[in-house]
Short mmCIF file of C-alpha atoms and ligand atoms in Angstrom, two decimals:
data_model
loop_
_atom_site.label_atom_id
_atom_site.label_comp_id
_atom_site.label_asym_id
_atom_site.label_seq_id
_atom_site.Cartn_x
_atom_site.Cartn_y
_atom_site.Cartn_z
CA UNK A 795 87.22 75.56 103.68
CA UNK A 796 84.67 78.35 104.46
CA UNK A 797 81.30 77.75 103.08
CA UNK A 798 79.53 80.65 101.04
CA UNK A 799 75.71 81.48 99.96
CA UNK A 800 74.23 84.99 99.11
CA UNK A 801 70.49 86.06 99.35
CA UNK A 802 69.25 89.27 97.74
CA UNK A 803 70.26 91.03 101.53
CA UNK A 804 73.80 89.83 101.88
CA UNK A 805 76.66 87.37 101.69
CA UNK A 806 76.38 84.70 104.14
CA UNK A 807 79.69 82.73 105.36
CA UNK A 808 80.07 79.39 106.96
CA UNK A 809 83.49 78.90 108.08
CA UNK A 810 84.06 75.08 109.40
CA UNK A 811 87.15 76.05 112.27
CA UNK A 812 88.39 78.73 114.40
CA UNK A 813 90.97 79.18 111.92
CA UNK A 814 88.68 80.35 109.26
CA UNK A 815 86.76 82.03 111.88
CA UNK A 816 90.04 84.14 112.56
CA UNK A 817 90.43 84.73 109.09
CA UNK A 818 87.43 86.48 108.06
CA UNK A 819 87.24 88.20 110.80
CA UNK A 820 90.59 89.86 110.54
CA UNK A 821 89.83 90.39 106.97
CA UNK A 822 86.53 92.09 108.01
CA UNK A 823 88.43 94.08 110.19
CA UNK A 824 91.03 95.09 107.50
CA UNK A 825 88.02 96.30 104.70
CA UNK A 826 85.71 97.97 107.72
CA UNK A 827 83.15 94.95 107.13
CA UNK A 828 80.48 94.57 109.78
CA UNK A 829 79.04 90.96 110.94
CA UNK A 830 75.69 89.94 111.74
CA UNK A 831 76.54 86.30 113.94
CA UNK A 832 74.46 83.57 113.88
CA UNK A 833 73.95 80.39 115.44
CA UNK A 834 70.86 77.77 115.79
CA UNK A 835 68.64 81.25 114.85
CA UNK A 836 66.29 80.50 117.84
CA UNK A 837 66.57 83.82 119.68
CA UNK A 838 67.00 86.09 116.70
CA UNK A 839 63.99 88.30 117.86
CA UNK A 840 65.81 88.69 121.17
CA UNK A 841 68.13 91.63 119.86
CA UNK A 842 67.56 95.23 118.42
CA UNK A 843 66.47 95.44 115.23
CA UNK A 844 70.22 96.92 114.50
CA UNK A 845 71.92 98.23 111.24
CA UNK A 846 72.29 96.15 108.32
CA UNK A 847 75.72 94.19 107.56
CA UNK A 848 77.74 93.35 104.90
CA UNK A 849 78.19 89.82 105.99
CA UNK A 850 76.25 87.10 107.86
CA UNK A 851 78.49 84.79 109.47
CA UNK A 852 76.86 81.15 110.29
CA UNK A 853 78.61 79.92 113.29
CA UNK A 854 77.24 76.27 112.94
CA UNK A 855 80.11 75.02 110.85
CA UNK A 856 82.10 75.13 114.33
CA UNK A 857 80.78 72.13 115.25
CA UNK A 858 83.20 69.74 116.77
CA UNK A 859 83.61 67.93 120.02
CA UNK A 860 87.13 69.47 121.21
CA UNK A 861 87.34 67.28 124.36
CA UNK A 862 85.53 65.00 126.60
CA UNK A 863 86.72 63.69 130.17
CA UNK A 864 84.28 61.50 130.99
CA UNK A 865 86.04 60.73 134.87
CA UNK A 866 86.59 64.56 134.95
CA UNK A 867 83.42 65.47 134.34
CA UNK A 868 84.34 68.21 131.85
CA UNK A 869 83.86 68.52 128.16
CA UNK A 870 84.90 71.31 125.37
CA UNK A 871 83.00 72.26 122.45
CA UNK A 872 83.45 74.44 119.42
CA UNK A 873 80.50 77.44 119.48
CA UNK A 874 78.03 75.88 117.12
CA UNK A 875 77.71 72.52 118.50
CA UNK A 876 73.99 71.72 119.22
CA UNK A 877 72.79 71.05 122.68
CA UNK A 878 71.39 67.84 121.26
CA UNK A 879 74.82 66.48 120.42
CA UNK A 880 76.08 66.96 123.85
CA UNK A 881 72.99 65.38 124.86
CA UNK A 882 73.45 62.05 122.81
CA UNK A 883 77.12 61.75 123.97
CA UNK A 884 76.71 62.62 127.65
CA UNK A 885 73.72 60.12 127.78
CA UNK A 886 76.50 57.51 126.38
CA UNK A 887 78.60 58.43 129.71
CA UNK A 888 75.37 58.78 131.68
CA UNK A 889 76.17 62.24 132.42
CA UNK A 890 74.42 65.24 131.27
CA UNK A 891 74.05 69.35 131.35
CA UNK A 892 71.15 70.52 133.12
CA UNK A 893 69.97 73.78 131.08
CA UNK A 894 66.53 73.93 130.42
CA UNK A 895 67.28 75.03 126.60
CA UNK A 896 64.36 73.98 123.92
CA UNK A 897 64.76 73.56 120.49
CA UNK A 898 68.12 71.49 121.36
CA UNK A 899 68.47 70.10 117.85
CA UNK A 900 68.86 73.83 116.48
CA UNK A 901 69.91 75.73 119.41
CA UNK A 902 74.14 76.30 119.75
CA UNK A 903 76.08 76.46 123.08
CA UNK A 904 77.62 79.99 120.85
CA UNK A 905 73.90 81.32 120.95
CA UNK A 906 72.93 80.15 124.12
CA UNK A 907 76.31 81.70 126.18
CA UNK A 908 75.76 84.85 124.38
CA UNK A 909 71.93 85.09 124.71
CA UNK A 910 72.60 84.99 128.54
CA UNK A 911 69.19 83.27 129.66
CA UNK A 912 68.01 80.97 132.11
CA UNK A 913 65.40 78.35 132.85
CA UNK A 914 63.67 77.50 136.10
CA UNK A 915 66.39 74.88 136.96
CA UNK A 916 68.89 77.55 137.81
CA UNK A 917 67.68 77.47 141.13
CA UNK A 918 69.76 73.69 141.59
CA UNK A 919 72.46 74.10 139.21
CA UNK A 920 73.12 77.65 137.94
CA UNK A 921 72.83 79.55 134.46
CA UNK A 922 75.63 78.39 131.82
CA UNK A 923 77.95 80.82 133.46
CA UNK A 924 78.02 78.42 135.78
CA UNK A 925 79.07 75.77 133.93
CA UNK A 926 81.46 77.43 132.00
CA UNK A 927 85.08 76.77 133.30
CA UNK A 928 87.04 77.87 130.00
CA UNK A 929 86.18 80.34 126.80
CA UNK A 930 88.28 81.23 123.42
CA UNK A 931 86.57 84.47 121.98
CA UNK A 932 87.85 85.55 118.45
CA UNK A 933 88.08 89.50 118.67
CA UNK A 934 88.10 92.26 116.43
CA UNK A 935 91.08 91.58 115.02
CA UNK A 936 91.14 87.99 114.31
CA UNK A 937 93.16 86.89 117.18
CA UNK A 938 91.89 84.19 119.63
CA UNK A 939 91.62 85.55 123.34
CA UNK A 940 91.41 82.48 126.08
CA UNK A 941 90.62 82.39 129.99
CA UNK A 942 90.18 79.79 132.31
CA UNK A 943 91.01 76.14 131.26
CA UNK A 944 89.86 72.45 131.42
CA UNK A 945 89.99 72.53 135.76
CA UNK A 946 87.23 73.48 137.63
CA UNK A 947 89.23 75.99 139.64
CA UNK A 948 91.42 77.80 137.52
CA UNK A 949 90.45 81.57 137.21
CA UNK A 950 92.05 84.11 138.98
CA UNK A 951 91.52 87.91 138.62
CA UNK A 952 88.87 88.90 136.40
CA UNK A 953 87.24 85.67 134.62
CA UNK A 954 86.81 86.97 131.29
CA UNK A 955 84.26 84.46 129.85
CA UNK A 956 81.62 86.53 131.60
CA UNK A 957 82.00 89.43 129.78
CA UNK A 958 80.87 87.59 127.01
CA UNK A 959 78.03 85.73 128.75
CA UNK A 960 74.94 87.87 127.64
CA UNK A 961 76.66 90.44 125.28
CA UNK A 962 75.07 88.75 122.06
CA UNK A 963 78.29 88.62 120.39
CA UNK A 964 78.95 92.66 120.96
CA UNK A 965 82.22 92.39 122.18
CA UNK A 966 83.79 89.39 120.07
CA UNK A 967 82.72 85.99 118.59
CA UNK A 968 82.76 82.87 121.36
CA UNK A 969 84.21 80.46 119.02
CA UNK A 970 84.60 77.28 122.11
CA UNK A 971 83.14 76.88 125.31
CA UNK A 972 84.77 74.68 127.95
CA UNK A 973 81.90 73.08 130.51
CA UNK A 974 81.47 70.90 133.71
CA UNK A 975 78.96 68.47 133.29
CA UNK A 976 76.79 66.36 135.69
CA UNK A 977 76.06 62.92 136.56
CA UNK A 978 72.49 61.87 134.87
CA UNK A 979 69.79 61.48 137.48
CA UNK A 980 67.27 58.58 137.80
CA UNK A 981 64.30 60.44 138.73
CA UNK A 982 62.87 63.86 138.09
CA UNK A 983 59.13 64.35 139.40
CA UNK A 984 57.08 67.69 140.20
CA UNK A 985 54.56 69.07 142.99
CA UNK A 986 51.76 71.02 141.17
CA UNK A 987 49.51 72.68 143.13
CA UNK A 988 46.71 75.31 142.89
CA UNK A 989 45.79 78.03 144.90
CA UNK A 990 43.13 80.63 143.96
CA UNK A 991 45.67 84.25 144.54
CA UNK A 992 48.72 84.55 143.86
CA UNK A 993 49.63 85.82 147.27
CA UNK A 994 48.86 81.86 148.37
CA UNK A 995 50.77 80.31 145.36
CA UNK A 996 53.85 82.42 146.49
CA UNK A 997 53.92 82.09 150.38
CA UNK A 998 53.69 78.53 149.62
CA UNK A 999 56.56 78.68 147.14
CA UNK A 1000 58.59 80.93 149.41
CA UNK A 1001 57.84 78.25 152.35
CA UNK A 1002 59.68 75.48 149.79
CA UNK A 1003 62.52 77.92 149.23
CA UNK A 1004 63.34 78.80 152.63
CA UNK A 1005 63.02 75.24 153.95
CA UNK A 1006 65.60 72.55 153.98
CA UNK A 1007 64.07 70.67 150.76
CA UNK A 1008 66.05 70.77 148.15
CA UNK A 1009 64.61 71.56 145.09
CA UNK A 1010 65.52 71.90 141.34
CA UNK A 1011 63.13 74.30 140.30
CA UNK A 1012 59.92 76.36 141.65
CA UNK A 1013 57.99 78.49 139.70
CA UNK A 1014 54.39 79.45 139.62
CA UNK A 1015 52.26 79.94 136.47
CA UNK A 1016 48.58 81.70 135.87
CA UNK A 1017 46.62 78.97 134.31
CA UNK A 1018 43.47 80.30 134.14
CA UNK A 1019 41.90 83.68 136.01
CA UNK A 1020 42.21 82.63 139.26
CA UNK A 1021 43.94 79.40 139.18
CA UNK A 1022 47.64 79.77 140.28
CA UNK A 1023 49.96 77.09 140.07
CA UNK A 1024 52.64 76.27 142.00
CA UNK A 1025 55.19 73.49 140.44
CA UNK A 1026 58.38 72.53 142.51
CA UNK A 1027 60.84 70.18 140.51
CA UNK A 1028 62.47 67.18 142.27
CA UNK A 1029 65.41 65.69 140.74
CA UNK A 1030 67.36 62.55 142.39
CA UNK A 1031 67.49 59.31 143.19
CA UNK A 1032 63.98 57.67 143.06
CA UNK A 1033 63.75 57.31 146.89
CA UNK A 1034 65.39 60.40 147.42
CA UNK A 1035 62.60 61.83 144.79
CA UNK A 1036 59.62 60.06 146.59
CA UNK A 1037 61.00 61.58 149.91
CA UNK A 1038 61.21 65.17 148.47
CA UNK A 1039 57.67 64.98 146.34
CA UNK A 1040 56.14 63.88 149.91
CA UNK A 1041 57.92 66.69 152.38
CA UNK A 1042 56.91 69.35 149.67
CA UNK A 1043 53.63 68.47 149.31
CA UNK A 1044 53.38 68.66 153.07
CA UNK A 1045 54.58 72.16 153.13
CA UNK A 1046 52.45 73.82 150.60
CA UNK A 1047 49.46 74.86 153.29
CA UNK A 1048 45.77 74.44 152.09
CA UNK A 1049 45.89 74.57 148.21
CA UNK A 1050 42.69 73.95 146.12
CA UNK A 1051 45.04 70.36 144.92
CA UNK A 1052 48.05 69.05 144.64
CA UNK A 1053 49.42 66.39 141.95
CA UNK A 1054 52.70 64.26 141.61
CA UNK A 1055 53.67 63.94 138.29
CA UNK A 1056 56.83 62.50 136.87
CA UNK A 1057 58.44 64.67 134.32
CA UNK A 1058 61.42 63.32 131.60
CA UNK A 1059 63.88 64.69 129.60
CA UNK A 1060 64.22 68.41 129.58
CA UNK A 1061 60.53 69.02 130.31
CA UNK A 1062 59.94 71.94 132.26
CA UNK A 1063 56.08 71.95 131.94
CA UNK A 1064 54.54 75.56 131.28
CA UNK A 1065 57.78 77.46 131.53
CA UNK A 1066 58.37 75.84 127.56
CA UNK A 1067 55.18 77.39 126.71
CA UNK A 1068 55.48 80.54 128.28
CA UNK A 1069 58.82 81.47 126.54
CA UNK A 1070 58.44 80.05 123.22
CA UNK A 1071 59.37 82.28 120.61
CA UNK A 1072 58.19 81.48 117.60
CA UNK A 1073 55.04 82.57 117.20
CA UNK A 1074 55.38 85.86 115.10
CA UNK A 1075 52.46 87.90 116.47
CA UNK A 1076 53.49 87.12 120.43
CA UNK A 1077 54.82 89.31 122.83
CA UNK A 1078 57.42 87.51 125.86
CA UNK A 1079 58.65 90.13 128.23
CA UNK A 1080 61.02 89.00 131.23
CA UNK A 1081 60.48 91.07 134.26
CA UNK A 1082 63.57 91.14 136.99
CA UNK A 1083 61.45 91.45 140.40
CA UNK A 1084 62.96 90.22 143.86
CA UNK A 1085 61.45 86.88 144.95
CA UNK A 1086 59.97 88.93 147.78
CA UNK A 1087 57.96 91.51 145.40
CA UNK A 1088 56.82 88.69 142.74
CA UNK A 1089 53.61 88.10 144.17
CA UNK A 1090 52.34 91.70 144.30
CA UNK A 1091 54.34 91.82 140.51
CA UNK A 1092 51.44 89.09 139.40
CA UNK A 1093 48.71 90.90 141.15
CA UNK A 1094 49.72 93.73 139.35
CA UNK A 1095 49.81 91.68 136.07
CA UNK A 1096 46.50 89.95 136.70
CA UNK A 1097 44.34 92.44 135.07
CA UNK A 1098 46.08 91.08 131.67
CA UNK A 1099 43.31 88.48 131.44
CA UNK A 1100 44.68 86.80 128.11
CA UNK A 1101 48.15 86.65 129.02
CA UNK A 1102 50.08 83.88 130.86
CA UNK A 1103 52.10 84.88 133.82
CA UNK A 1104 55.08 82.55 135.05
CA UNK A 1105 57.18 83.77 138.07
CA UNK A 1106 60.17 81.94 137.90
CA UNK A 1107 60.65 81.94 142.12
CA UNK A 1108 64.22 80.71 141.88
CA UNK A 1109 65.38 83.49 139.34
CA UNK A 1110 63.04 86.02 140.83
CA UNK A 1111 62.35 86.44 136.97
CA UNK A 1112 58.30 86.83 136.11
CA UNK A 1113 57.37 86.21 132.45
CA UNK A 1114 54.63 87.51 130.27
CA UNK A 1115 53.15 85.91 127.31
CA UNK A 1116 50.71 87.79 125.27
CA UNK A 1117 49.13 88.51 122.18
CA UNK A 1118 47.52 92.04 123.11
CA UNK A 1119 50.81 94.05 122.84
CA UNK A 1120 49.77 97.28 123.28
CA UNK A 1121 48.29 96.73 126.81
CA UNK A 1122 51.02 94.23 127.86
CA UNK A 1123 53.12 96.83 127.05
CA UNK A 1124 51.56 99.57 128.94
CA UNK A 1125 50.99 97.19 131.93
CA UNK A 1126 54.90 96.32 131.81
CA UNK A 1127 55.80 100.11 131.95
CA UNK A 1128 53.32 101.04 134.85
CA UNK A 1129 54.48 98.02 136.83
CA UNK A 1130 58.30 100.13 136.65
CA UNK A 1131 60.61 97.00 137.07
CA UNK A 1132 63.46 96.48 134.57
CA UNK A 1133 61.86 94.37 131.85
CA UNK A 1134 63.97 92.72 128.73
CA UNK A 1135 61.22 91.86 125.32
CA UNK A 1136 62.57 88.37 124.36
CA UNK A 1137 59.85 88.86 121.68
CA UNK A 1138 58.16 91.96 120.78
CA UNK A 1139 56.33 92.07 117.58
CA UNK A 1140 55.23 94.77 115.31
CA UNK A 1141 55.99 98.39 114.76
CA UNK A 1142 56.26 98.81 118.73
CA UNK A 1143 59.69 96.71 117.82
CA UNK A 1144 61.39 99.59 115.88
CA UNK A 1145 61.93 102.06 118.21
CA UNK A 1146 62.07 99.91 122.19
CA UNK A 1147 65.54 98.79 123.43
CA UNK A 1148 64.38 95.08 123.88
CA UNK A 1149 66.87 94.88 126.30
CA UNK A 1150 64.75 97.89 128.78
CA UNK A 1151 66.36 100.96 129.94
CA UNK A 1152 69.70 101.08 131.97
CA UNK A 1153 70.92 103.78 134.76
CA UNK A 1154 73.52 105.97 133.27
CA UNK A 1155 76.18 104.76 135.16
CA UNK A 1156 75.82 100.85 134.01
CA UNK A 1157 75.44 102.08 130.07
CA UNK A 1158 78.57 104.45 130.97
CA UNK A 1159 80.36 101.24 131.60
CA UNK A 1160 79.18 99.15 128.55
CA UNK A 1161 79.75 102.10 125.79
CA UNK A 1162 83.42 102.03 127.26
CA UNK A 1163 83.42 98.24 126.99
CA UNK A 1164 82.08 98.68 123.14
CA UNK A 1165 84.73 101.02 122.29
CA UNK A 1166 87.66 99.13 123.65
CA UNK A 1167 86.46 95.47 122.57
CA UNK A 1168 84.89 96.63 118.92
CA UNK A 1169 85.52 100.53 118.39
CA UNK A 1170 84.56 100.17 114.78
CA UNK A 1171 80.99 98.44 115.42
CA UNK A 1172 81.39 95.43 113.57
CA UNK A 1173 80.03 92.72 115.68
CA UNK A 1174 76.12 92.96 115.62
CA UNK A 1175 75.79 96.58 115.59
CA UNK A 1176 72.88 97.94 116.94
CA UNK A 1177 71.60 94.87 117.73
CA UNK A 1178 72.74 95.03 121.86
CA UNK A 1179 71.53 97.34 125.05
CA UNK A 1180 70.88 100.82 124.11
CA UNK A 1181 71.40 100.11 120.28
CA UNK A 1182 75.06 99.55 121.23
C1 FAD B 1471 61.87 77.60 126.84
C2 FAD B 1471 62.67 78.15 127.01
C3 FAD B 1471 64.24 77.80 128.24
C4 FAD B 1471 65.31 78.38 127.75
N1 FAD B 1471 65.97 77.60 129.17
C5 FAD B 1471 67.01 78.08 129.18
C6 FAD B 1471 68.32 77.75 129.99
O1 FAD B 1471 67.57 77.07 131.23
N2 FAD B 1471 69.34 78.30 130.22
C7 FAD B 1471 69.99 79.23 129.09
O2 FAD B 1471 71.18 79.60 129.03
N3 FAD B 1471 68.88 79.38 127.77
C8 FAD B 1471 68.15 79.25 128.08
N4 FAD B 1471 66.94 79.26 127.09
C9 FAD B 1471 67.60 80.34 126.29
C10 FAD B 1471 67.64 79.56 124.51
O3 FAD B 1471 67.48 78.76 124.50
C11 FAD B 1471 69.04 80.07 123.95
O4 FAD B 1471 69.42 81.00 124.32
C12 FAD B 1471 68.86 79.36 122.49
O5 FAD B 1471 69.19 78.47 122.38
C13 FAD B 1471 69.73 80.36 121.59
O6 FAD B 1471 71.08 79.93 120.53
P1 FAD B 1471 71.05 80.13 119.33
O7 FAD B 1471 72.02 79.21 118.34
O8 FAD B 1471 69.53 79.60 118.66
O9 FAD B 1471 71.16 81.52 119.11
P2 FAD B 1471 71.03 82.88 118.15
O10 FAD B 1471 69.52 83.05 118.20
O11 FAD B 1471 71.32 82.34 116.60
O12 FAD B 1471 71.68 83.72 118.33
C14 FAD B 1471 71.18 84.57 119.59
C15 FAD B 1471 72.26 85.59 119.63
O13 FAD B 1471 73.54 84.92 119.81
C16 FAD B 1471 74.22 85.85 118.81
N5 FAD B 1471 75.19 84.65 118.76
C17 FAD B 1471 75.07 83.29 118.35
N6 FAD B 1471 76.29 83.05 118.37
C18 FAD B 1471 77.40 83.23 119.09
C19 FAD B 1471 78.74 83.57 119.41
N7 FAD B 1471 79.30 82.02 118.68
N8 FAD B 1471 79.79 84.26 119.71
C20 FAD B 1471 78.63 85.53 120.10
N9 FAD B 1471 77.45 85.81 119.70
C21 FAD B 1471 76.84 84.97 119.05
C22 FAD B 1471 73.67 86.16 118.14
O14 FAD B 1471 74.14 87.39 116.94
C23 FAD B 1471 72.19 86.43 118.35
O15 FAD B 1471 72.48 87.97 119.31
C24 FAD B 1471 65.78 78.90 126.92
C25 FAD B 1471 64.88 79.75 125.85
C26 FAD B 1471 63.38 79.05 126.10
C27 FAD B 1471 62.47 79.50 125.17
#
């Protein structure tokens, strides 16, 4: 039965299955109550502050593995299942899900899908949306809508699950995800080469990307002033990894030094540290920059001396981590590329749309979607793009 707890701010309900969740949402709709949605709470800072809500819905009680077929490489999970639970289940069958998500003991599949973020291995494996073959979503009236299924090619027409990817629950509550999974790899390793300029590192990274080499991830980190480390990760059989590592190393062109390192588990060195959101006084921003302009963006941000800078060359995203909030925000504004704040401390967070400005045409579509799917603004009110 649904668990209920109360704090001085709000009542929290924790439904234990999709039927209980549907009932709660249906009743909230009838009573015109608003709901704040919570998964593992690892990314609560990555949303607008929003309006106070009548209820909090803790979705971690939807924690069932619905279906797992190792031979079909498919898995269906309820939205509150933690990534670590799936890691363990899949590892027993020599399988895995290739997502760079940290805090895997807390992070839920629903929250990860709703956030729509990605890590550097997106280059090789795609983002979570590319692994999802079906989804169930609870709409504002408490009804379950289904899209896709449990086979890999089963969508024609609109793929509705994608509407909810990165939507932060603005259009409905994800209750179940069906996923493609992968075999585990024998080996993960990395080439790290250090350059004195961002341009040189980006040029070497671009050469790796456009070659016949097959890296899982390629990204650049400014580790100290004048030190730009290009990391290229290789995954596969031991033999494949060895051959690839050597080939990548040879193609890097006059770096200061090249290191070959083995890496285990889900670690993506440096990236995990740059995008970590738990330090309350630290800004973390994500800038969308075409791969061909990343070196230029890094050079422009180089003046932020104490910031950590990272360019994910596979996805065209640049990340900035800084405790000097004012100068960092000013530099990002001057840069002019679309910027989202995964974490924005202090007063600046009150009136800034953390998702960044959006063009009018795109905004008009989002507003119509919100009006269609959640006209009473019941789900996470004010927390999504443009305070929808
Ligand atoms: C270093 C690093 C690497 C990362 N790499 C990746 C990656 O490779 N791929 C990737 O996908 N993500 C990645 N992320 C993002 C991240 O890990 C997830 O987005 C996160 O784990 C969110 O899960 P949560 O359960 O804690 O969500 P919460 O923080 O609880 O919620 C996040 C948002 O989702 C909403 N929400 C929660 N559950 C639901 C639901 N069931 N239905 C609708 N809305 C809901 C909440 O209201 C809130 O707006 C990375 C993050 C970091 C820091």
